[in-house]
Short mmCIF file of C-alpha atoms and ligand atoms in Angstrom, two decimals:
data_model
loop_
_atom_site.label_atom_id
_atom_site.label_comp_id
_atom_site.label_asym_id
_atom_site.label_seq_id
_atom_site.Cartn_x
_atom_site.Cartn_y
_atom_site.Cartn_z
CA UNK T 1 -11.10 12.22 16.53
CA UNK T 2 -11.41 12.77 20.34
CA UNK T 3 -13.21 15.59 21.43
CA UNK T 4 -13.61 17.07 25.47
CA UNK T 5 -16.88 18.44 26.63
CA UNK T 6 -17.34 20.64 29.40
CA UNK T 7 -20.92 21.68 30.85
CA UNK T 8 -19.83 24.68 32.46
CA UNK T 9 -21.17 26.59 36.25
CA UNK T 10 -19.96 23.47 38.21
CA UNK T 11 -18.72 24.38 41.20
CA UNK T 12 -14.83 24.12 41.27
CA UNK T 13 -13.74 22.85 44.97
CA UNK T 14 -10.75 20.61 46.21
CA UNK T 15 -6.91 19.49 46.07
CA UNK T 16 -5.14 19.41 42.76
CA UNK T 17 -1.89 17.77 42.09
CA UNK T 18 0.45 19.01 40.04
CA UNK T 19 2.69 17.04 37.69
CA UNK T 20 6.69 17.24 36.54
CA UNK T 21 7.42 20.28 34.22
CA UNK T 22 6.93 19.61 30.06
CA UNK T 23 9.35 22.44 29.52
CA UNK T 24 11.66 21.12 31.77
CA UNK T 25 11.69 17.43 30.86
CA UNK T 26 12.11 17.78 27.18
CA UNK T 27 15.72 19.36 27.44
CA UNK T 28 16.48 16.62 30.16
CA UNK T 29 15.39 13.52 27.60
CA UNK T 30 17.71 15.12 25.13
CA UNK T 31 20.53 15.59 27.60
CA UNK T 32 20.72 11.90 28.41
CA UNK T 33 22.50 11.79 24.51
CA UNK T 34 25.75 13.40 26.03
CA UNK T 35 26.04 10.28 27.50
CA UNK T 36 26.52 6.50 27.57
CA UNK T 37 24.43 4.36 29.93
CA UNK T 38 21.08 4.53 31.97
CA UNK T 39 19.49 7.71 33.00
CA UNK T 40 16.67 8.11 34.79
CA UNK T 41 14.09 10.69 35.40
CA UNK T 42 11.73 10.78 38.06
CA UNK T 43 8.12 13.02 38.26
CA UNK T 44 8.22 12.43 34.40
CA UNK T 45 4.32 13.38 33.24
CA UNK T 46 3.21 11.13 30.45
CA UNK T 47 2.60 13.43 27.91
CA UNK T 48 2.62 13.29 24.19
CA UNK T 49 5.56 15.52 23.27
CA UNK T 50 7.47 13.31 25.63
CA UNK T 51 6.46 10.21 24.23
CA UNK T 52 7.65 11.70 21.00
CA UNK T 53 10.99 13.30 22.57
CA UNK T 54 11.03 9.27 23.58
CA UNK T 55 10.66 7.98 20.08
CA UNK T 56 13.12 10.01 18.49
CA UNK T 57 15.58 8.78 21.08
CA UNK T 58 14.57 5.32 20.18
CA UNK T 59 15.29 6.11 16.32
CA UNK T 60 18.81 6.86 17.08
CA UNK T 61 19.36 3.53 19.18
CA UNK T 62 17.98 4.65 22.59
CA UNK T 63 15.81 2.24 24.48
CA UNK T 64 13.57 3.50 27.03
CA UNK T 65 11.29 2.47 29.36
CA UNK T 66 8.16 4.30 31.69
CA UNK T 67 6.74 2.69 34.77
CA UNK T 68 5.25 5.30 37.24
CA UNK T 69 6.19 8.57 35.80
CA UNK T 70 9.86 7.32 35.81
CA UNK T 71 11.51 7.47 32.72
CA UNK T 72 14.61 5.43 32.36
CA UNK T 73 16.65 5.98 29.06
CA UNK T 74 19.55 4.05 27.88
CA UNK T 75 22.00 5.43 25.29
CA UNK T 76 24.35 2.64 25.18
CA UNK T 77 23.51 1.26 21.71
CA UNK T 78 22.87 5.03 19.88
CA UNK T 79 23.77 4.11 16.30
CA UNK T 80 22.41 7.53 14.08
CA UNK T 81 23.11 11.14 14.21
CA UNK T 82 20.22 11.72 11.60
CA UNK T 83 17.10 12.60 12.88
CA UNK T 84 13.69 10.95 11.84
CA UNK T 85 12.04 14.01 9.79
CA UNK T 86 8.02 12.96 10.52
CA UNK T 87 8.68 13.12 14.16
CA UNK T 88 11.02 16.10 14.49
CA UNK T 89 8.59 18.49 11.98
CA UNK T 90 6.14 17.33 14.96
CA UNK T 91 7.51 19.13 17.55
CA UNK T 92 10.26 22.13 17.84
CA UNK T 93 11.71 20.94 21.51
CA UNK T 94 13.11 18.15 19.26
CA UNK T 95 15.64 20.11 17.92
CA UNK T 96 17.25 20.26 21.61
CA UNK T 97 19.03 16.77 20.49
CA UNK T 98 21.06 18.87 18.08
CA UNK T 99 23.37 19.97 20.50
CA UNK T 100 24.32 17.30 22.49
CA UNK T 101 24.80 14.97 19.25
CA UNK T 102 26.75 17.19 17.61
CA UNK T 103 29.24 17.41 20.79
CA UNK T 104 29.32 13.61 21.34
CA UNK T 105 29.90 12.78 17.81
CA UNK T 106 30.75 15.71 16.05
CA UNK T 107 27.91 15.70 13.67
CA UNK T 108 24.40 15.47 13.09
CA UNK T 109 21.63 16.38 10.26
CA UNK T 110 18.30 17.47 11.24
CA UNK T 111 14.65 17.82 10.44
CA UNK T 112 13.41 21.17 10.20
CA UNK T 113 11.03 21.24 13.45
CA UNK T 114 7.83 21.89 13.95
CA UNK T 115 5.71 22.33 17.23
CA UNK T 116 2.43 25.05 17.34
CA UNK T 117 2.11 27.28 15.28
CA UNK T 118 3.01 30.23 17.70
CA UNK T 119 4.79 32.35 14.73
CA UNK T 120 7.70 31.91 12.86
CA UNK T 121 9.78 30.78 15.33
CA UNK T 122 12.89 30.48 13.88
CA UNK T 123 16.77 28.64 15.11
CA UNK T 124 19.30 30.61 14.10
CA UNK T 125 20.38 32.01 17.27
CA UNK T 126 20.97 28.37 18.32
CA UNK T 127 22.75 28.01 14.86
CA UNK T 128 24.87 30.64 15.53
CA UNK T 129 26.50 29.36 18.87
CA UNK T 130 27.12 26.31 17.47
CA UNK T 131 29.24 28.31 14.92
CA UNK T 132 31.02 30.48 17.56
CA UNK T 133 31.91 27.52 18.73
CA UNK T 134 33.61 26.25 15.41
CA UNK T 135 30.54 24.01 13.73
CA UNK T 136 30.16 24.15 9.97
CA UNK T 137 26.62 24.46 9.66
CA UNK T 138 25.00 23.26 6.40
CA UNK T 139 21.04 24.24 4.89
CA UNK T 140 19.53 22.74 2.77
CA UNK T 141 15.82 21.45 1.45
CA UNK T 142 13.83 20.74 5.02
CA UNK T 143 17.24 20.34 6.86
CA UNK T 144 20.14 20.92 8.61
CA UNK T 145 23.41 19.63 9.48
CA UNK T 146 26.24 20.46 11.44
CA UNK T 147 29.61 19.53 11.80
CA UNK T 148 32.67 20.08 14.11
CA UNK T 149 34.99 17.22 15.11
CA UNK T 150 35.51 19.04 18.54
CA UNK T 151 33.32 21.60 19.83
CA UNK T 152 35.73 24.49 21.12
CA UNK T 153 34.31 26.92 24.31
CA UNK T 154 33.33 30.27 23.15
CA UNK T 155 31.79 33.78 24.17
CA UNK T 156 28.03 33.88 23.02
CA UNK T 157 25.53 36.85 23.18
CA UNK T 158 22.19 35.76 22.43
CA UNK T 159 20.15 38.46 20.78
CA UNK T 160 17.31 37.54 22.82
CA UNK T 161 17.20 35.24 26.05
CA UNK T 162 15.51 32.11 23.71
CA UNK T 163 14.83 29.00 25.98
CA UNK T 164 16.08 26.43 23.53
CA UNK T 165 18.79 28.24 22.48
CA UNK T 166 20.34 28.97 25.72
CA UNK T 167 19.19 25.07 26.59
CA UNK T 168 20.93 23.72 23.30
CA UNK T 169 24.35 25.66 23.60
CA UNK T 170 24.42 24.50 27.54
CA UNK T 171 24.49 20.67 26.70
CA UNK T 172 26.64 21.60 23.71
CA UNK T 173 29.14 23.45 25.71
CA UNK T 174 29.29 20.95 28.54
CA UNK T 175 31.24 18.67 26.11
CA UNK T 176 33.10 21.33 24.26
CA UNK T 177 37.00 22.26 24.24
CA UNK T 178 37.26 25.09 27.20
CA UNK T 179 34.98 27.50 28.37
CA UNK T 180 32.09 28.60 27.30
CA UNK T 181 29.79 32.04 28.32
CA UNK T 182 26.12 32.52 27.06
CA UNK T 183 25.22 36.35 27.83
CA UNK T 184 22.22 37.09 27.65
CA UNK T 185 21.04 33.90 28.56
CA UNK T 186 17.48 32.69 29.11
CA UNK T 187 16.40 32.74 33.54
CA UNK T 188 13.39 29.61 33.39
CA UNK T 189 13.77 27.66 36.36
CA UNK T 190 13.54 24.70 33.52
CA UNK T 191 17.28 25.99 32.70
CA UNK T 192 18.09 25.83 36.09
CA UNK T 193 16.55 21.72 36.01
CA UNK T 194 18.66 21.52 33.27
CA UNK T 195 21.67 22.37 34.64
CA UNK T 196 21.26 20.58 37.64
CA UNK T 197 20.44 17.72 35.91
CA UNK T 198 23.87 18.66 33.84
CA UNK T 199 26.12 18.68 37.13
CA UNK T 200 24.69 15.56 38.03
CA UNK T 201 26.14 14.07 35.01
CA UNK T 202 29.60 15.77 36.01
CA UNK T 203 29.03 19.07 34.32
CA UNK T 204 31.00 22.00 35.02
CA UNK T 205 28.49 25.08 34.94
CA UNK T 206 27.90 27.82 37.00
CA UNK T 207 25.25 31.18 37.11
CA UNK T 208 22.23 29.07 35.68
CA UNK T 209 19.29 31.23 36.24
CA UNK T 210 21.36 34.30 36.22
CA UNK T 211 21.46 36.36 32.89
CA UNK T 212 25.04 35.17 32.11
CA UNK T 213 26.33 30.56 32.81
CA UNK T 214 29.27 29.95 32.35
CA UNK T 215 30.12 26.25 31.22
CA UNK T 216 33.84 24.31 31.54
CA UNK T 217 33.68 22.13 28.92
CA UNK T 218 34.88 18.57 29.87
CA UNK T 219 35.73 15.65 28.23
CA UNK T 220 33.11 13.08 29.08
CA UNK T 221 29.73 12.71 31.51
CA UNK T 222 28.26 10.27 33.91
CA UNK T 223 24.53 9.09 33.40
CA UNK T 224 22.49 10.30 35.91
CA UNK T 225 19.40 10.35 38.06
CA UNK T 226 17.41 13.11 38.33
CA UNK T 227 13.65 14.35 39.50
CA UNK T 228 11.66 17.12 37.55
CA UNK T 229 10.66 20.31 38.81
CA UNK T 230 6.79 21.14 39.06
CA UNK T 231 5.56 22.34 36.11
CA UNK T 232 4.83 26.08 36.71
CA UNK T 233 2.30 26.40 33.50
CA UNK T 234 0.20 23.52 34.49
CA UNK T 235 0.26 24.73 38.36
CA UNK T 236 -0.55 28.37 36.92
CA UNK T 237 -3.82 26.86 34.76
CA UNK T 238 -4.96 25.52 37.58
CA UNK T 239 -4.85 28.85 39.84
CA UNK T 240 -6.82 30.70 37.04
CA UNK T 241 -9.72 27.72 36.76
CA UNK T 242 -9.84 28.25 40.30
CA UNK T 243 -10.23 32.62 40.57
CA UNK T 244 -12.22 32.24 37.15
CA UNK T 245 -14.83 30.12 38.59
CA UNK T 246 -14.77 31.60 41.68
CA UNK T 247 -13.85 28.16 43.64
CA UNK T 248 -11.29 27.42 45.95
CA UNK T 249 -8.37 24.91 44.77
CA UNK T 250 -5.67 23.26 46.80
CA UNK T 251 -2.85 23.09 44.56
CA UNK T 252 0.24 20.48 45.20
CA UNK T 253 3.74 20.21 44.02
CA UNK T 254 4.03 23.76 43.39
CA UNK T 255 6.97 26.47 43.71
CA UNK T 256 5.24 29.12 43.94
CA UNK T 257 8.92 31.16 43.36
CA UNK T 258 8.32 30.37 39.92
CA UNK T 259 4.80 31.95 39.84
CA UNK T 260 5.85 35.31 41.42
CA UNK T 261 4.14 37.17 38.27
CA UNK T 262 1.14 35.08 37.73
CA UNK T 263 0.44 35.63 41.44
CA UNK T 264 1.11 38.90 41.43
CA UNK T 265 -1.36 39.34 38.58
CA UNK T 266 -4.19 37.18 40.70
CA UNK T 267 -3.72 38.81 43.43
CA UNK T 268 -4.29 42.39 41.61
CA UNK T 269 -7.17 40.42 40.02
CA UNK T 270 -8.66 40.51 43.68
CA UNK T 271 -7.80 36.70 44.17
CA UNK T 272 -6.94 35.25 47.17
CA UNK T 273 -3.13 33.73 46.69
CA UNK T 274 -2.08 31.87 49.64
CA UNK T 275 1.59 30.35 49.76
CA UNK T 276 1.93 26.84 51.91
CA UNK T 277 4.76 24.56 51.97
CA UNK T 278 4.58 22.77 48.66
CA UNK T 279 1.92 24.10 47.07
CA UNK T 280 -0.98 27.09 46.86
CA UNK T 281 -4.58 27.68 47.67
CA UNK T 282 -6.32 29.90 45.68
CA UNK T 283 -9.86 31.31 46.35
CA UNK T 284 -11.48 33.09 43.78
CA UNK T 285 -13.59 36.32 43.84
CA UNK T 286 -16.84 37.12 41.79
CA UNK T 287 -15.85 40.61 41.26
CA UNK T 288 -12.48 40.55 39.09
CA UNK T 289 -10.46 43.51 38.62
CA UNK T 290 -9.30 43.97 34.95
CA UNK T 291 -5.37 44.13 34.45
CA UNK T 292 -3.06 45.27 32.17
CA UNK T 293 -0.66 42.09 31.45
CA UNK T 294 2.42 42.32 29.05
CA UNK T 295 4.06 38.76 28.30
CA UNK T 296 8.17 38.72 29.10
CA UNK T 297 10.81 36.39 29.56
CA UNK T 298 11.55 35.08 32.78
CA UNK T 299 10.94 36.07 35.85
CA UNK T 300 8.57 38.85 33.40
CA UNK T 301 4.90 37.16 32.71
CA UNK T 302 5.14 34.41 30.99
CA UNK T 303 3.95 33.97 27.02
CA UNK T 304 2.85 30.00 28.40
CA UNK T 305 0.35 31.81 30.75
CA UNK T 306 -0.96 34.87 28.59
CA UNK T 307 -4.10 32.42 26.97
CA UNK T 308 -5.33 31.17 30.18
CA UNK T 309 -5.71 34.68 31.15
CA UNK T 310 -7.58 35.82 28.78
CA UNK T 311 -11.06 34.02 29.89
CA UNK T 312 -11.00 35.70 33.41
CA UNK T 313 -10.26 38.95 31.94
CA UNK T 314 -13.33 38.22 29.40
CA UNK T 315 -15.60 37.85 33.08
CA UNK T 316 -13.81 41.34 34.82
CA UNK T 317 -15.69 44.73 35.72
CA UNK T 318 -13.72 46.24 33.16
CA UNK T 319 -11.20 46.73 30.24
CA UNK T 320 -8.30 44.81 30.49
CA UNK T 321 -5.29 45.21 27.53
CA UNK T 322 -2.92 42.12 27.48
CA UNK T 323 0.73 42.48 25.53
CA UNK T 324 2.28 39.72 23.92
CA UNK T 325 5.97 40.67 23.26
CA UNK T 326 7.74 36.98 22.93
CA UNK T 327 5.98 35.54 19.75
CA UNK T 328 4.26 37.12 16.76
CA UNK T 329 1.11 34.91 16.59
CA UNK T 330 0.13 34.04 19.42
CA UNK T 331 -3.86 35.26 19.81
CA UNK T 332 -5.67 32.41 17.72
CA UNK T 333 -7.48 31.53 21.02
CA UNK T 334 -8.77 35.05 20.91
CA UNK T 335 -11.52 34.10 17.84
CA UNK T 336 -12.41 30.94 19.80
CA UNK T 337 -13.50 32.99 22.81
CA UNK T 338 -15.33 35.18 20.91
CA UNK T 339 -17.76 32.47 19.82
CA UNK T 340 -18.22 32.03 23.92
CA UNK T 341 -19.34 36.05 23.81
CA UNK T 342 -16.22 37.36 24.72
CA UNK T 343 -15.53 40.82 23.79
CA UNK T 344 -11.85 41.17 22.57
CA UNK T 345 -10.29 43.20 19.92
CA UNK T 346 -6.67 42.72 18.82
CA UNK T 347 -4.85 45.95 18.07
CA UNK T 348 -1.58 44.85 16.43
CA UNK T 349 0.48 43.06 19.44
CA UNK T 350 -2.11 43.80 22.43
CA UNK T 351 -5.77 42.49 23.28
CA UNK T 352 -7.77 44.63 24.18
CA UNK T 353 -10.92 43.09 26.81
CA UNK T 354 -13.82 44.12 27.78
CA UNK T 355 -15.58 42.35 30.78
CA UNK T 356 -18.77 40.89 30.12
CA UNK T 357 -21.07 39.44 33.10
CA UNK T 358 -20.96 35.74 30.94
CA UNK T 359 -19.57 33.42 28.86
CA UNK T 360 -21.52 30.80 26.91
CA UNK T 361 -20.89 27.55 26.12
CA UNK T 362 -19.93 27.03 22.38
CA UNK T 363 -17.64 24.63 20.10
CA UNK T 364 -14.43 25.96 20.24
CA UNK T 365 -11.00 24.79 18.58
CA UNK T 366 -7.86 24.33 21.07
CA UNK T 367 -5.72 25.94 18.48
CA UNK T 368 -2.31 25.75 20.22
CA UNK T 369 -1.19 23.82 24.00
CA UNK T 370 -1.85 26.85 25.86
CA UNK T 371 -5.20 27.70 23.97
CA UNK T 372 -6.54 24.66 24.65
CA UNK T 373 -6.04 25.48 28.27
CA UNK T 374 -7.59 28.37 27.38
CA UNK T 375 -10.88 27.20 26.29
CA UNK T 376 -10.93 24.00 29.11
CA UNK T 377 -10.88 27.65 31.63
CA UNK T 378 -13.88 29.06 29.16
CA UNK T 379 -15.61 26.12 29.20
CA UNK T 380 -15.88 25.52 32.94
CA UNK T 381 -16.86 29.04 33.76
CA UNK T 382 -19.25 29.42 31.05
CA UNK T 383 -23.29 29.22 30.80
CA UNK T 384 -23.71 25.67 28.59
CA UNK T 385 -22.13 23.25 26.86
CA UNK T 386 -18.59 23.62 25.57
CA UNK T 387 -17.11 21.39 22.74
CA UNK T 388 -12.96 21.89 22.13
CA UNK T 389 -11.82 19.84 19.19
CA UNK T 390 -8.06 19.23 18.17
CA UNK T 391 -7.88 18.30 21.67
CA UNK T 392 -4.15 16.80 20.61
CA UNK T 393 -2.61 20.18 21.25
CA UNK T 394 -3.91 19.82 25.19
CA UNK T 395 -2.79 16.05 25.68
CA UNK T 396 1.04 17.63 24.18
CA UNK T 397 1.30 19.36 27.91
CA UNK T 398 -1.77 18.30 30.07
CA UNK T 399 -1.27 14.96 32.19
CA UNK T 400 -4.81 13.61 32.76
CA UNK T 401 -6.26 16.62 32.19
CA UNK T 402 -9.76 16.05 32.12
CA UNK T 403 -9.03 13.48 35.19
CA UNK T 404 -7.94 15.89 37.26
CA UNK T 405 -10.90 18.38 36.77
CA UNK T 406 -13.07 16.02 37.30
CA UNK T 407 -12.40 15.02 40.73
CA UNK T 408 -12.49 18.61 41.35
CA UNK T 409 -15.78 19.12 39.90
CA UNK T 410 -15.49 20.60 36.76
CA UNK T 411 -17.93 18.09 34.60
CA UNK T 412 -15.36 17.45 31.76
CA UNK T 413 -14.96 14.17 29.83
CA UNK T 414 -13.56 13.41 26.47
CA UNK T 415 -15.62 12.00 23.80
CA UNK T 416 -14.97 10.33 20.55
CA UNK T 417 -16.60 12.37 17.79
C1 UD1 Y 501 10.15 27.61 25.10
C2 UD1 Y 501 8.99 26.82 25.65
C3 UD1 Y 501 7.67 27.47 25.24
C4 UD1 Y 501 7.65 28.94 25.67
C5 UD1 Y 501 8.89 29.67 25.14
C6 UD1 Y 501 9.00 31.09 25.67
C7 UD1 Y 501 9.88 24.57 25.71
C8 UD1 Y 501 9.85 23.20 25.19
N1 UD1 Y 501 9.06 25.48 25.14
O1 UD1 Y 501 10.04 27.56 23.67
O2 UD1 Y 501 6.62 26.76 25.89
O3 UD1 Y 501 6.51 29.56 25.14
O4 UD1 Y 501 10.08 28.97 25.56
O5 UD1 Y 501 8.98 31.12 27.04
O6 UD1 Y 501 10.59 24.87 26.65
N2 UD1 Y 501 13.79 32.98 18.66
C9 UD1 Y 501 14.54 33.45 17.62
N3 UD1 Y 501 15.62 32.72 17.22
C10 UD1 Y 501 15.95 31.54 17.82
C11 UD1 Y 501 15.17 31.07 18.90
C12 UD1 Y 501 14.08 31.82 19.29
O7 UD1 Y 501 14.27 34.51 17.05
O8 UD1 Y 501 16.95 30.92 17.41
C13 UD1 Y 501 12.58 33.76 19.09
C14 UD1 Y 501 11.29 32.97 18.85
O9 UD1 Y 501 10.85 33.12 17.52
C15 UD1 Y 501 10.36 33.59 19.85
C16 UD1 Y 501 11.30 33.94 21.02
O10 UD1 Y 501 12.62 33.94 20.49
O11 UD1 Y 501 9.80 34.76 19.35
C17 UD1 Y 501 11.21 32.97 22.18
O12 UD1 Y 501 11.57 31.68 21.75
P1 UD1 Y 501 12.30 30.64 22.69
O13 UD1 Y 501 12.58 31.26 24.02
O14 UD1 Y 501 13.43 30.02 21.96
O15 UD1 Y 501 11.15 29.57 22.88
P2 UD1 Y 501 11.26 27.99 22.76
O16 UD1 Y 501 12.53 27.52 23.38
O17 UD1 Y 501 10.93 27.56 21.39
#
């Protein structure tokens, strides 16, 4: 098992590129099923989750093919609309291929997914579009199929603006009978990739990025070629390494549009934010000011961002409280920073933080994606030597992680253990 080990206090200095979005790129491998021929998508980071995104693909009769963070994926010879279980229960983006296969061929049966375990996390608001929109939708031991010989358009109000769901029903409703209108949709910019992405293929949808899209269903799409926005996470890690250690990054391939809360929150942190062309440069401060951070859908702070946070807000002159209102478990990286001397006490949905003037090294788990992020921030900032098993969680959504650092300064390699 590979572990990464940081030796914290090294001086964090330089330019950091950033690579194509996870979020974004796992709705665009599964869009390539609504149709037949040779996609391709550029700015593609090699990540695990997309290599298994690819793999599923490949079960169902895909081939595809990476040179150079291009992905090309061809969908002439799909031949399955049932879903390998090991691979789905791996990750929960995989259930984004339920959507489009069950508009191109009217059925498909499903895996229950998996992904981290973030809280329950449960489908059935995607479930229930489908069914507005005339799918018989079937339950039973570990899966799930669906079945509608023509998707028809419909009116759907999503209880809550869920990513996937408002992803799932948008493929879904590009192919469906008529019009379609998801209310209460989800804002990401990754929808917005998604639906460019979707027009490009001949799509007919409008107000992505708004709270309500409209979609004209039509009767067949184009393949397509299409680049991957910046992902906003990764870019977002970066900025807090950078005020946490009180260095100075150069970050690349950033829209810093998409960052307008974690920004705001630096820059009430006392860090320096400034906004170039295509990217940011942050300079941190010694002296953090503690904040009061409550996670929201977009453009509201982001639940992807709300670990990273936490290890800056463990160094401030103060008490900080920090809100997590999207999922239900979601502080596991909270024990793991107390072993680095963090002082943090959960009170039912909120942290509450209390600065303290250090962090020390210690071995820590990365218990989800973004808490692994988490502890590669805690590890670089704090007094020792840092050890972060289950590092499989980081390589799910970190291209060349400990790569990148590196040549930055952090002094971060990964180890077999
Ligand atoms: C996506 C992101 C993930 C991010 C999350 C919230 C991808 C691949 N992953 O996940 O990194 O943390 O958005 O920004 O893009 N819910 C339901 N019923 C449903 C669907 C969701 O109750 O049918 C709930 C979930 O349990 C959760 C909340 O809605 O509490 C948000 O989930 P959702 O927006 O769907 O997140 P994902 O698409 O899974």
């Amino acid at each position: 098992m590979k572990k990464i080990v940081i030796e914290g206090g090294a001086p964090i200095r330089g330019e950091i590129h950033v690579s194509g979005a996870k979020n974004a790129v796992l709705p665009l491998i599964a869009a390539t099923l609504l149709t037949e021929g040779v996609c391709t998508i550029d700015e593609c980071p090699w990540l695990s989750d997309v290599d298994t995104m690819c793999r599923v693909l490949t079960y169902l009769g895909a081939k595809t093919g990476f040179s150079d963070n291009r992905l090309s994926i061809d969908t002439c010879g799909l031949k399955s609309v049932a879903t390998p279980g090991e691979l789905v229960r791996k990750m929960r983006a995989s259930f984004l291929i339920m959507g489009p296969l069950l508009a191109r061929f009217g059925k498909v049966r499903m895996s229950l997914p998996g992904g981290c375990a973030i809280g329950a996390r449960p489908i059935d608001l995607h479930l229930k579009g489908f069914e507005a929109m005339g799918a018989r939708i079937s339950i039973g031991p570990g899966y799930i199929e669906a079945e509608a010989p023509k998707l028809t358009g419909a009116h759907i109000y999503l209880d809550f603006p869920s990513v996937g769901a408002t992803e799932n029903l948008m493929m879904a409703a590009s192919l469906a009978e008529g019009p379609t209108i998801i209310d209460n949709a989800a804002q990401e910019p990754e929808i917005v990739d998604l639906s460019n992405m979707l027009s490009a293929m001949g799509a007919n949808i409008k107000g992505a990025g708004t709270s309500i899209i409209r979609i004209n269903g039509v009767s067949s799409l184009r393949p397509a070629m299409h680049t991957v926005i910046p992902d906003r996470v990764e870019a977002g890690s970066f900025m807090v390494l950078a005020a946490a250690s009180g260095g100075e990054l150069i970050i690349s391939n950033v829209i810093a549009e998409h960052l307008k809360s974690v920004i705001a929150k630096l820059q009430e942190a006392g860090v320096v934010v400034e906004i170039g062309y295509d990217g940011v440069h942050v300079i941190g401060n010694e002296h953090i000011h503690p904040l009061d951070i409550k996670t929201l859908p977009y453009p509201g702070f982001p639940t992807d961002m709300q670990a990273q946070f936490m290890p800056l807000l463990a160094i401030a002159k103060g008490a900080s409280v920090v809100t997590e209102t999207v999922f239900e478990n979601r502080f596991m990286h909270v024990a793991e920073l107390q072993k680095m001397n963090a002082d943090i006490k959960i009170d039912g949905h909120s942290a509450v933080i209390n600065g303290v003037s250090r962090l020390r090294g210690a071995e820590v788990s990365a218990t989800d994606l973004r808490a692994g992020a988490a502890m590669i921030i805690a590890g670089c900032i704090a007094e020792g030597v840092t050890t972060i098993d289950h590092i499989d969680h980081i390589q799910r959504g970190y291209e060349n992680i400990c790569d990148k650092l590196a040549a930055v300064g952090a002094r971060i390699k990964t180890v077999e253990s």
